[in-house]
Coordinates of C-alpha atoms and ligand atoms in Angstrom, one line a residue:
M7 CA -100.4 60.9 -147.1
D8 CA -100.1 60.1 -143.5
Q9 CA -103.2 61.0 -141.6
A10 CA -101.7 61.7 -138.2
A11 CA -102.8 65.3 -138.1
A12 CA -102.2 66.4 -134.6
S13 CA -100.1 63.8 -132.8
K14 CA -100.0 64.4 -129.1
G15 CA -97.4 61.9 -128.1
A16 CA -95.5 59.1 -129.6
P17 CA -97.3 57.0 -132.2
L18 CA -99.1 54.1 -130.6
A19 CA -100.8 52.3 -133.5
Q20 CA -100.1 52.8 -137.1
L21 CA -101.9 51.6 -140.2
S22 CA -99.8 51.8 -143.3
H23 CA -101.3 51.4 -146.8
I24 CA -104.1 49.1 -145.5
S25 CA -106.5 47.6 -147.9
Q26 CA -109.2 45.0 -147.3
I27 CA -110.6 43.2 -150.2
Y28 CA -113.4 40.6 -149.9
T29 CA -114.0 38.2 -152.7
N30 CA -117.3 36.6 -153.5
G31 CA -117.0 34.2 -156.4
R32 CA -115.2 36.2 -159.0
K33 CA -116.3 39.6 -157.7
R34 CA -113.9 41.6 -155.5
F35 CA -115.3 44.1 -153.0
V36 CA -112.8 46.8 -151.9
A37 CA -114.0 47.4 -148.3
I38 CA -111.0 49.5 -147.5
Q39 CA -108.6 51.2 -149.9
D40 CA -105.2 52.3 -149.0
V41 CA -105.7 53.8 -145.5
N42 CA -102.9 55.3 -143.6
L43 CA -103.6 56.3 -140.1
T44 CA -101.6 56.9 -137.0
V45 CA -103.1 57.2 -133.5
S46 CA -100.7 58.6 -130.9
E47 CA -100.4 58.4 -127.2
G48 CA -102.8 60.7 -125.4
E49 CA -105.2 61.0 -128.4
F50 CA -108.9 60.4 -128.5
V51 CA -109.6 59.7 -132.2
A52 CA -113.0 59.1 -133.7
L53 CA -113.6 57.3 -137.0
V54 CA -116.7 58.7 -138.5
G55 CA -118.5 57.8 -141.8
P56 CA -121.5 56.2 -143.3
S57 CA -122.5 52.6 -142.6
G58 CA -120.4 50.2 -144.7
C59 CA -117.4 52.5 -145.1
G60 CA -115.2 50.1 -143.2
K61 CA -115.0 51.6 -139.7
S62 CA -115.5 48.3 -137.8
T63 CA -113.2 46.5 -140.2
L64 CA -110.4 49.1 -139.6
L65 CA -110.9 48.6 -135.8
R66 CA -110.6 44.9 -136.2
I67 CA -107.4 45.3 -138.3
L68 CA -105.9 47.8 -135.9
T69 CA -106.4 45.5 -132.9
G70 CA -105.1 42.4 -134.8
L71 CA -108.4 40.6 -134.8
Q72 CA -108.2 40.5 -138.6
P73 CA -105.2 40.6 -140.9
P74 CA -105.6 43.1 -143.8
T75 CA -105.4 42.0 -147.4
E76 CA -102.6 44.5 -147.9
G77 CA -100.6 46.8 -145.8
Q78 CA -99.0 46.8 -142.3
V79 CA -100.1 47.4 -138.8
L80 CA -97.5 48.6 -136.4
Y81 CA -97.9 48.9 -132.6
R82 CA -95.3 50.9 -130.8
G83 CA -93.2 50.6 -134.0
D84 CA -93.4 46.8 -134.1
L85 CA -95.2 44.8 -136.7
L86 CA -98.5 43.4 -135.3
N87 CA -99.1 39.8 -136.5
D88 CA -101.6 38.7 -133.9
V89 CA -104.3 40.0 -131.6
N90 CA -102.9 43.0 -129.8
P91 CA -102.7 42.2 -126.1
H92 CA -102.6 45.9 -125.2
A93 CA -105.9 46.7 -126.9
A94 CA -109.5 46.1 -125.9
I95 CA -112.7 46.6 -127.8
V96 CA -116.1 47.6 -126.5
F97 CA -118.8 46.7 -128.9
Q98 CA -122.3 48.3 -129.5
T99 CA -123.9 45.7 -127.3
F100 CA -121.6 44.1 -124.9
A101 CA -122.1 40.3 -124.5
L102 CA -122.1 39.7 -120.8
F103 CA -122.5 36.2 -119.3
P104 CA -126.1 36.1 -118.1
W105 CA -125.4 33.5 -115.5
L106 CA -122.7 35.6 -113.8
T107 CA -123.2 38.6 -111.6
V108 CA -121.9 42.0 -112.6
Q109 CA -118.8 41.5 -110.4
E110 CA -118.2 38.0 -111.7
N111 CA -118.5 39.3 -115.3
V112 CA -115.6 41.6 -114.6
E113 CA -113.6 39.0 -112.7
V114 CA -113.8 36.7 -115.8
A115 CA -111.7 39.3 -117.7
L116 CA -109.2 39.5 -114.9
K117 CA -108.9 35.7 -114.7
A118 CA -108.3 35.6 -118.5
R119 CA -105.5 38.1 -117.9
E120 CA -104.1 35.7 -115.2
V121 CA -104.6 38.1 -112.4
P122 CA -104.2 36.1 -109.1
A123 CA -107.5 35.1 -107.6
K124 CA -107.1 37.0 -104.4
M125 CA -106.5 40.3 -106.3
R126 CA -109.5 39.8 -108.7
T127 CA -112.2 40.8 -106.3
S128 CA -110.7 44.1 -105.2
R129 CA -109.8 45.0 -108.8
A130 CA -113.3 44.2 -110.0
L131 CA -114.9 46.2 -107.2
D132 CA -112.6 49.1 -108.0
L133 CA -113.4 49.1 -111.7
L134 CA -117.1 48.9 -111.1
D135 CA -116.8 51.8 -108.7
R136 CA -115.0 53.8 -111.4
V137 CA -117.7 53.3 -114.0
G138 CA -120.4 54.2 -111.4
L139 CA -121.8 50.7 -110.7
D140 CA -121.1 50.7 -107.0
G141 CA -123.9 48.9 -105.3
F142 CA -124.8 46.7 -108.4
E143 CA -122.0 44.1 -107.9
T144 CA -124.3 41.2 -107.1
A145 CA -126.9 42.0 -109.7
Y146 CA -127.3 39.8 -112.8
P147 CA -127.2 41.4 -116.3
R148 CA -130.9 40.9 -116.8
E149 CA -131.6 43.2 -113.8
L150 CA -129.7 46.0 -115.4
S151 CA -130.7 48.7 -117.9
G152 CA -129.0 48.8 -121.3
G153 CA -126.8 51.7 -120.1
M154 CA -125.7 49.8 -117.0
R155 CA -124.9 46.7 -119.0
Q156 CA -122.7 48.8 -121.3
K157 CA -121.0 50.2 -118.2
V158 CA -120.1 46.6 -117.2
G159 CA -118.8 46.2 -120.7
F160 CA -116.5 49.3 -120.1
A161 CA -115.4 47.9 -116.8
R162 CA -114.6 44.6 -118.4
A163 CA -112.6 46.2 -121.2
M164 CA -110.8 48.4 -118.6
A165 CA -110.0 45.3 -116.5
I166 CA -107.4 44.3 -119.0
E167 CA -105.8 47.7 -118.6
P168 CA -105.6 48.4 -122.3
E169 CA -103.3 51.1 -123.5
L170 CA -105.5 51.3 -126.6
L171 CA -109.2 51.3 -125.9
C172 CA -111.3 50.8 -129.0
L173 CA -115.0 51.6 -128.9
D174 CA -117.3 50.4 -131.7
E175 CA -120.5 52.5 -131.6
P176 CA -120.5 52.1 -127.9
F177 CA -123.5 54.3 -127.2
S178 CA -125.7 53.7 -130.3
A179 CA -127.8 50.9 -128.7
L180 CA -128.6 53.0 -125.7
D181 CA -131.5 55.3 -125.0
V182 CA -130.7 59.0 -125.4
L183 CA -130.3 59.8 -121.7
S184 CA -128.2 56.7 -120.8
A185 CA -126.0 57.4 -123.8
E186 CA -125.4 61.0 -122.8
S187 CA -124.6 60.1 -119.2
L188 CA -122.3 57.3 -120.2
R189 CA -120.4 59.6 -122.6
G190 CA -119.9 62.1 -119.8
E191 CA -118.6 59.4 -117.5
L192 CA -116.2 58.0 -120.0
L193 CA -114.8 61.5 -120.7
E194 CA -114.4 62.1 -117.1
L195 CA -112.6 58.8 -116.6
W196 CA -110.4 59.5 -119.6
Q197 CA -109.5 63.0 -118.6
S198 CA -108.9 62.1 -115.0
G199 CA -105.9 60.0 -116.1
N200 CA -107.2 57.5 -113.6
I201 CA -107.1 54.6 -116.1
P202 CA -104.0 53.1 -117.8
T203 CA -105.5 53.8 -121.2
R204 CA -103.2 56.0 -123.3
T205 CA -105.4 56.3 -126.4
I206 CA -109.0 55.9 -127.3
L207 CA -110.2 55.1 -130.8
M208 CA -114.0 55.3 -131.2
V209 CA -116.1 54.3 -134.2
S210 CA -119.2 56.4 -134.5
H211 CA -121.6 57.6 -137.1
N212 CA -123.0 60.2 -134.7
I213 CA -121.4 63.5 -135.6
E214 CA -122.4 65.4 -132.5
E215 CA -121.0 62.6 -130.3
V216 CA -117.7 62.8 -132.1
V217 CA -117.4 66.6 -131.8
L218 CA -118.4 66.2 -128.1
M219 CA -115.7 63.7 -127.2
A220 CA -112.8 63.3 -129.6
D221 CA -109.6 65.3 -130.2
R222 CA -109.6 64.3 -133.9
A223 CA -112.1 63.1 -136.3
V224 CA -111.0 60.8 -139.1
I225 CA -113.6 61.1 -141.7
M226 CA -114.3 58.2 -144.0
D227 CA -116.4 57.6 -147.1
K228 CA -117.6 54.4 -148.7
E229 CA -117.4 52.6 -152.0
P230 CA -114.5 52.1 -151.5
G231 CA -114.0 52.6 -147.8
R232 CA -111.3 55.3 -147.4
V233 CA -110.2 58.2 -145.3
I234 CA -111.3 61.5 -146.9
A235 CA -110.3 64.0 -144.2
N236 CA -108.7 64.5 -140.9
L237 CA -110.1 67.2 -138.7
N238 CA -108.6 68.4 -135.4
I239 CA -111.5 69.3 -133.3
G240 CA -109.6 71.7 -131.1
L241 CA -112.3 72.6 -128.6
A242 CA -111.6 72.7 -124.9
H243 CA -113.5 70.4 -122.5
P244 CA -116.2 70.5 -121.2
R245 CA -117.8 71.1 -124.6
Q246 CA -121.3 72.5 -124.9
R247 CA -123.5 71.3 -127.7
K248 CA -125.1 74.7 -128.2
D249 CA -121.9 76.7 -128.4
Q250 CA -121.3 78.5 -131.7
A251 CA -117.8 77.0 -131.9
F252 CA -119.2 73.5 -131.3
L253 CA -121.8 74.0 -134.0
E254 CA -119.3 75.2 -136.4
V255 CA -117.2 72.1 -136.1
V256 CA -120.4 69.9 -136.4
D257 CA -121.2 71.9 -139.6
R258 CA -117.7 71.2 -141.0
V259 CA -118.0 67.5 -140.3
Y260 CA -121.4 67.5 -142.1
G261 CA -119.8 69.4 -144.9
L262 CA -117.0 66.8 -145.3
L263 CA -119.3 63.8 -145.0
A264 CA -122.0 65.1 -147.3
G265 CA -119.4 66.2 -149.9
Q266 CA -120.5 68.0 -152.9
T267 CA -123.0 67.1 -155.5
Q268 CA -121.3 65.7 -158.6
P269 CA -122.5 66.0 -162.2
E270 CA -125.5 63.8 -162.8
H271 CA -123.7 61.0 -164.8
I272 CA -121.2 60.6 -161.9
E273 CA -124.0 60.7 -159.2
L274 CA -126.0 58.1 -161.0
G275 CA -123.1 55.7 -161.7
A276 CA -123.0 52.7 -163.9
M277 CA -125.4 49.8 -164.5
P278 CA -124.9 46.4 -163.0
G279 CA -122.4 44.5 -165.2
E280 CA -121.0 47.7 -166.8
L281 CA -117.6 49.1 -166.0
G282 CA -117.7 51.9 -163.5
R283 CA -119.1 52.4 -160.1
L284 CA -122.6 51.0 -159.5
R285 CA -124.7 53.2 -157.3
G286 CA -127.2 51.3 -155.1
L287 CA -130.5 52.7 -153.9
P288 CA -130.1 54.6 -150.6
D289 CA -132.0 52.9 -147.8
V290 CA -134.6 55.6 -147.2
P291 CA -138.4 55.6 -146.8
I292 CA -139.9 57.8 -149.4
N293 CA -142.0 59.6 -146.7
D294 CA -138.8 60.7 -144.9
L295 CA -137.4 62.0 -148.1
A296 CA -140.6 63.9 -148.8
G297 CA -140.4 65.3 -145.3
L298 CA -136.9 66.6 -145.8
L299 CA -137.9 68.2 -149.2
E300 CA -141.0 69.8 -147.6
H301 CA -138.9 71.2 -144.8
L302 CA -136.4 72.8 -147.3
A303 CA -139.2 74.2 -149.3
E304 CA -140.2 76.3 -146.3
E305 CA -136.7 77.6 -145.6
P306 CA -135.4 80.9 -147.0
N307 CA -134.0 80.3 -150.5
N308 CA -134.9 76.6 -150.2
R309 CA -131.7 76.0 -148.4
G310 CA -130.5 74.8 -145.1
D311 CA -127.5 73.9 -142.9
L312 CA -127.4 70.1 -142.5
Y313 CA -126.7 70.2 -138.9
R314 CA -129.6 72.5 -138.2
I315 CA -131.9 70.3 -140.2
A316 CA -130.8 67.2 -138.2
E317 CA -131.6 69.1 -135.0
H318 CA -134.9 70.5 -136.3
L319 CA -136.2 67.2 -137.7
G320 CA -134.8 65.2 -134.9
L321 CA -132.8 63.0 -137.3
D322 CA -129.6 61.3 -136.5
S323 CA -126.8 62.3 -138.8
D324 CA -126.4 58.9 -140.5
H325 CA -130.1 58.9 -141.5
L326 CA -130.1 62.5 -142.6
L327 CA -127.0 61.9 -144.8
T328 CA -128.6 58.9 -146.4
L329 CA -131.7 61.1 -147.2
V330 CA -129.4 63.7 -148.6
E331 CA -127.8 61.1 -150.8
A332 CA -131.2 60.0 -152.1
A333 CA -132.2 63.6 -152.8
E334 CA -129.0 64.2 -154.7
L335 CA -129.3 61.0 -156.7
L336 CA -132.9 61.9 -157.7
G337 CA -131.9 65.4 -158.6
F338 CA -134.1 66.9 -155.9
A339 CA -131.3 68.8 -154.1
T340 CA -127.7 69.7 -154.3
V341 CA -125.1 69.8 -151.5
A342 CA -122.1 72.0 -151.0
Q343 CA -120.2 73.0 -147.8
G344 CA -122.6 71.4 -145.5
D345 CA -125.6 73.2 -147.0
I346 CA -128.4 71.5 -148.9
T347 CA -130.4 73.4 -151.5
L348 CA -133.5 72.2 -153.3
T349 CA -133.4 72.1 -157.1
P350 CA -136.4 73.5 -159.0
L351 CA -137.4 69.9 -159.5
G352 CA -137.1 69.2 -155.7
E353 CA -139.2 72.3 -155.1
T354 CA -141.8 71.1 -157.6
F355 CA -141.9 67.7 -155.9
A356 CA -142.3 69.2 -152.4
E357 CA -145.3 71.2 -153.6
A358 CA -146.9 68.6 -155.8
S359 CA -150.0 66.5 -155.2
I360 CA -149.6 62.9 -154.2
L361 CA -150.2 61.7 -157.8
A362 CA -147.8 64.2 -159.3
R363 CA -145.1 63.3 -156.8
K364 CA -145.3 59.7 -157.9
E365 CA -144.9 60.7 -161.5
I366 CA -141.9 62.9 -160.8
F367 CA -140.3 60.2 -158.7
A368 CA -140.9 57.6 -161.4
S369 CA -139.4 59.7 -164.1
R370 CA -136.3 60.2 -162.0
L371 CA -136.1 56.6 -161.0
K372 CA -136.2 55.5 -164.6
R373 CA -133.0 57.4 -165.2
F374 CA -131.2 55.6 -162.4
P375 CA -128.9 52.9 -164.0
F376 CA -129.7 50.3 -161.4
Y377 CA -133.4 50.7 -161.9
K378 CA -133.0 50.8 -165.7
W379 CA -131.3 47.5 -165.5
L380 CA -134.1 46.0 -163.3
L381 CA -136.7 47.3 -165.7
S382 CA -134.9 45.9 -168.7
M383 CA -134.4 42.5 -167.1
L384 CA -138.2 42.4 -166.4
R385 CA -139.1 43.5 -169.9
E386 CA -137.1 40.7 -171.3
A387 CA -138.3 38.0 -168.9
D388 CA -141.0 35.5 -169.7
Q389 CA -144.3 37.1 -168.8
H390 CA -142.3 40.0 -167.4
R391 CA -141.8 38.1 -164.2
L392 CA -138.6 37.3 -162.3
R393 CA -138.1 35.4 -159.1
R394 CA -136.5 37.4 -156.3
G395 CA -133.7 34.8 -156.2
V396 CA -132.7 35.5 -159.8
I397 CA -132.3 39.2 -159.1
Q398 CA -130.6 38.5 -155.8
T399 CA -128.0 36.3 -157.5
A400 CA -127.3 39.0 -160.0
L401 CA -127.0 41.6 -157.3
E402 CA -124.7 39.4 -155.2
R403 CA -122.1 39.9 -158.0
E404 CA -122.4 43.7 -157.5
F405 CA -123.0 44.4 -153.8
P406 CA -121.5 43.3 -150.5
P407 CA -123.5 40.4 -149.1
D408 CA -125.1 42.4 -146.3
E409 CA -126.4 45.0 -148.8
V410 CA -128.2 42.8 -151.2
D411 CA -131.4 42.4 -149.2
Q412 CA -131.5 46.1 -148.5
Q413 CA -131.2 46.8 -152.2
L414 CA -134.0 44.4 -153.0
N415 CA -136.3 45.8 -150.4
T416 CA -135.7 49.4 -151.5
A417 CA -136.2 48.4 -155.1
I418 CA -139.6 46.9 -154.1
D419 CA -140.6 49.9 -152.0
W420 CA -139.7 52.4 -154.6
G421 CA -141.1 50.2 -157.4
R422 CA -144.5 50.0 -155.6
Y423 CA -144.5 53.7 -154.8
T424 CA -143.9 54.7 -158.4
E425 CA -145.9 51.8 -159.8
L426 CA -142.9 51.0 -162.1
V427 CA -142.3 47.5 -160.7
S428 CA -144.7 45.3 -158.7
Y429 CA -143.8 42.5 -156.3
D430 CA -145.8 39.5 -155.3
D431 CA -145.0 38.7 -151.6
D432 CA -146.6 35.3 -151.7
D433 CA -144.4 34.0 -154.6
D434 CA -141.4 36.3 -154.1
V435 CA -141.7 37.5 -157.7
F436 CA -140.9 40.9 -159.3
Y437 CA -143.2 41.7 -162.2
L438 CA -144.4 44.4 -164.5
E439 CA -148.0 45.2 -164.6
P440 CA -149.5 44.7 -168.2
A441 CA -149.4 48.0 -170.1
G442 CA -152.6 49.9 -169.5
G443 CA -153.5 47.4 -166.7
Ligands
ADP515 P1 -118.9 50.0 -141.0 O1 -118.4 49.6 -139.7 O2 -118.3 51.4 -141.5 O3 -120.4 50.0 -141.1 P2 -117.8 47.5 -141.9 O4 -116.4 47.6 -141.6 O5 -118.7 46.7 -141.1 O6 -118.4 49.0 -142.1 O7 -118.0 46.9 -143.4 C1 -117.3 47.5 -144.5 C2 -117.7 46.8 -145.8 O8 -117.2 45.5 -145.9 C3 -119.2 46.7 -145.9 O9 -119.6 46.9 -147.3 C4 -119.4 45.2 -145.6 O10 -120.6 44.7 -146.3 C5 -118.2 44.6 -146.0 N1 -117.8 43.4 -145.2 C6 -117.5 43.4 -143.9 N2 -117.2 42.1 -143.5 C7 -117.3 41.3 -144.6 C8 -117.1 39.9 -144.9 N3 -116.6 39.1 -143.9 N4 -117.2 39.5 -146.1 C9 -117.6 40.3 -147.1 N5 -117.8 41.7 -147.0 C10 -117.7 42.2 -145.7

């Protein structure tokens, strides 16, 4: 299936049957599985999905920074075999040269593009003016706020006059106000047609940001990273976050991302070393999970719209969706069509005493294959103790490298909370308390 839903103009960049597989010893991680995606001239496309679903990898593949394991990248119909000279990427935190002024930081990009020296100054000044940095030309990066530094990043990306501007979480490192004003400025610049950029592709895990800015949301899921939906946003600009139509689209994106709760054996997945998909522990503090369940317990019918909950609890969508995943895994809630509903067990948990909560949580955690595996390893170990390194090595065969530490840390937090597994920080050892001790 080609995921070019609403092409505005001619196809600019096309991904055809792209897969990215990383190998670690004998283990293969499918970071991206068979993605087809076309971005066309005139489109503002957003890639949205949970952390680790392969958004940044797709961006690197699309711009030629990384060759895919399988599949083809086409740019204006031609096979892309190298870094795409017509594309630029703005990263989450833009690395500026601290010893150069704002203006010089932009001129560097022009120099790299072999713009003649005498034209560089006027071009740099013009670009800085367009991103609203007029008056800051001679400042050094350290004198600027995060938002302003990111604007220099935009100016520098724009200096190479990219046809395809790729933005990798460009606003996520900024404070709320700077992010919102920079979003507005970028949209204005894009809509004014005042820049040579034909197409914008933005990676984001912020649902509201996507609905505010993009024409189309390409929705991804992880394990393996893949495209699960294409949604034409279809709202006229300027968009208002409080409008009913806006909220309906946000609700749909939440619905697509949160999916639908599966039968328990599918939700729980397989054990390390077994065939089948291993589910890791979602990276959530138990207090936050309890907060979500308590909130739902106060809602009519113990049910809520995810987007309203995000707003009410002041949670970003990524964090909320991870909490929801944890609630589903533990059997505390079910999800369908963007709504979350407490199960009777979830309701019991929300209303239970501290001690009873621990017991409920422990009984659920014991059913979770990954935790069952950890407990059985510890039961079989000498003195029921295992060094962190041993578990780490075992997990390195199961999880991508950057996830192993998170899995270990969550296993420790949840183990301590439920008193199922203890951890000695001084010796970095997992152990089981003696029975009755
Ligand atoms: P996202 O941008 O959606 O957070 P990424 O594209 O950064 O996702 O990563 C997708 C998956 O690929 C993750 O599981 C990550 O751990 C894995 N990954 C990324 N780069 C490498 C690499 N060089 N080696 C091994 N795994 C990698």
